[in-house]
Coordinates of C-alpha atoms in Angstrom, one line a residue:
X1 CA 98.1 103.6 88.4
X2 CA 98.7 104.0 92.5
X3 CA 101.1 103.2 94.3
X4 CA 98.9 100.9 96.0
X5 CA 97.9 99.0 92.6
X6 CA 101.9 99.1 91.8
X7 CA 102.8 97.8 94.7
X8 CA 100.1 94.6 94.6
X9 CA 101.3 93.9 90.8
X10 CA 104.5 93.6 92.1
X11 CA 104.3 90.8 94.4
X12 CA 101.7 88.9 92.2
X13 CA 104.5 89.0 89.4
X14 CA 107.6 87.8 92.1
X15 CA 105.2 85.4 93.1
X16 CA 104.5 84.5 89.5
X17 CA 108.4 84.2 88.7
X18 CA 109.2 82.3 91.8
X19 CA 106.0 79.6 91.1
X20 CA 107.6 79.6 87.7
X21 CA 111.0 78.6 88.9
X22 CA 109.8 75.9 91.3
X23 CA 108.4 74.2 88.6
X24 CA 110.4 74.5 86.2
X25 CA 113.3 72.6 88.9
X26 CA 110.3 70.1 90.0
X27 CA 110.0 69.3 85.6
X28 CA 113.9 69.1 85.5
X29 CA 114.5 67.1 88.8
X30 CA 111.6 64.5 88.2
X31 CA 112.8 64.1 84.4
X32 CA 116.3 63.6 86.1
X33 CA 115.2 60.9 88.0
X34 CA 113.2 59.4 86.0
X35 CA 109.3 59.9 87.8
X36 CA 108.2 61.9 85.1
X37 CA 109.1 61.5 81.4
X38 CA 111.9 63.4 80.0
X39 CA 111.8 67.7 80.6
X40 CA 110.1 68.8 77.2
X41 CA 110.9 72.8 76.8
X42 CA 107.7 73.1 74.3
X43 CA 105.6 71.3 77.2
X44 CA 106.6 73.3 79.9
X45 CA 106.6 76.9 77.7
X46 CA 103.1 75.8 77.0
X47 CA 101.8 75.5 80.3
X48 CA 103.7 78.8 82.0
X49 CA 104.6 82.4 80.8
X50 CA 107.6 83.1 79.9
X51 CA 109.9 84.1 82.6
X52 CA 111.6 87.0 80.5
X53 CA 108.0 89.0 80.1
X54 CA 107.1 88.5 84.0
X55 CA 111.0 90.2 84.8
X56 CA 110.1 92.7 82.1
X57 CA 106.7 93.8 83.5
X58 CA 108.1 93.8 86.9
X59 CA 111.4 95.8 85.6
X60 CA 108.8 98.1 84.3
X61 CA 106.5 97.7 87.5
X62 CA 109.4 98.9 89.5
X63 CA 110.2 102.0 87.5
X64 CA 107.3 103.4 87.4
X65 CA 107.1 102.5 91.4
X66 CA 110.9 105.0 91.4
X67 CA 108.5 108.0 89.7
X68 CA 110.2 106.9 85.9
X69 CA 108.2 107.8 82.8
X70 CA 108.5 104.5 80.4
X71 CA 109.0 105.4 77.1
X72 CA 106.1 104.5 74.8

């Protein structure tokens, strides 16, 4: 891949973790005080990826960026 195509995954997966984030402290505050109905874990895991494989690609992402060979 370029650098160029690196680079662009990279910010579309920190954007992806910090979109994640935000909601998943939008679900827990609005549970908390009471607007929304209580935080469900299975609900919210259904609707977003799972915030250990975005860090992973982007660990990954970021490596490859520093000239590292992954190991397959």
């Amino acid at each position: 891949m370029e650098n160029e195509t690196l680079m662009l995954r990279k910010k579309e997966l920190e954007a992806e973790f910090d979109a994640t984030l935000v909601a998943l402290n939008k679900a827990i505050a609005e549970s908390t005080l009471g607007v929304a109905p209580p935080f469900s874990l299975e609900k919210f895991k259904a609707e977003h990826r799972n915030m250990s494989d975005i860090l992973t690609e982007l660990y990954n992402v970021e490596k490859i960026l520093a000239g590292e060979t992954l190991p397959a």
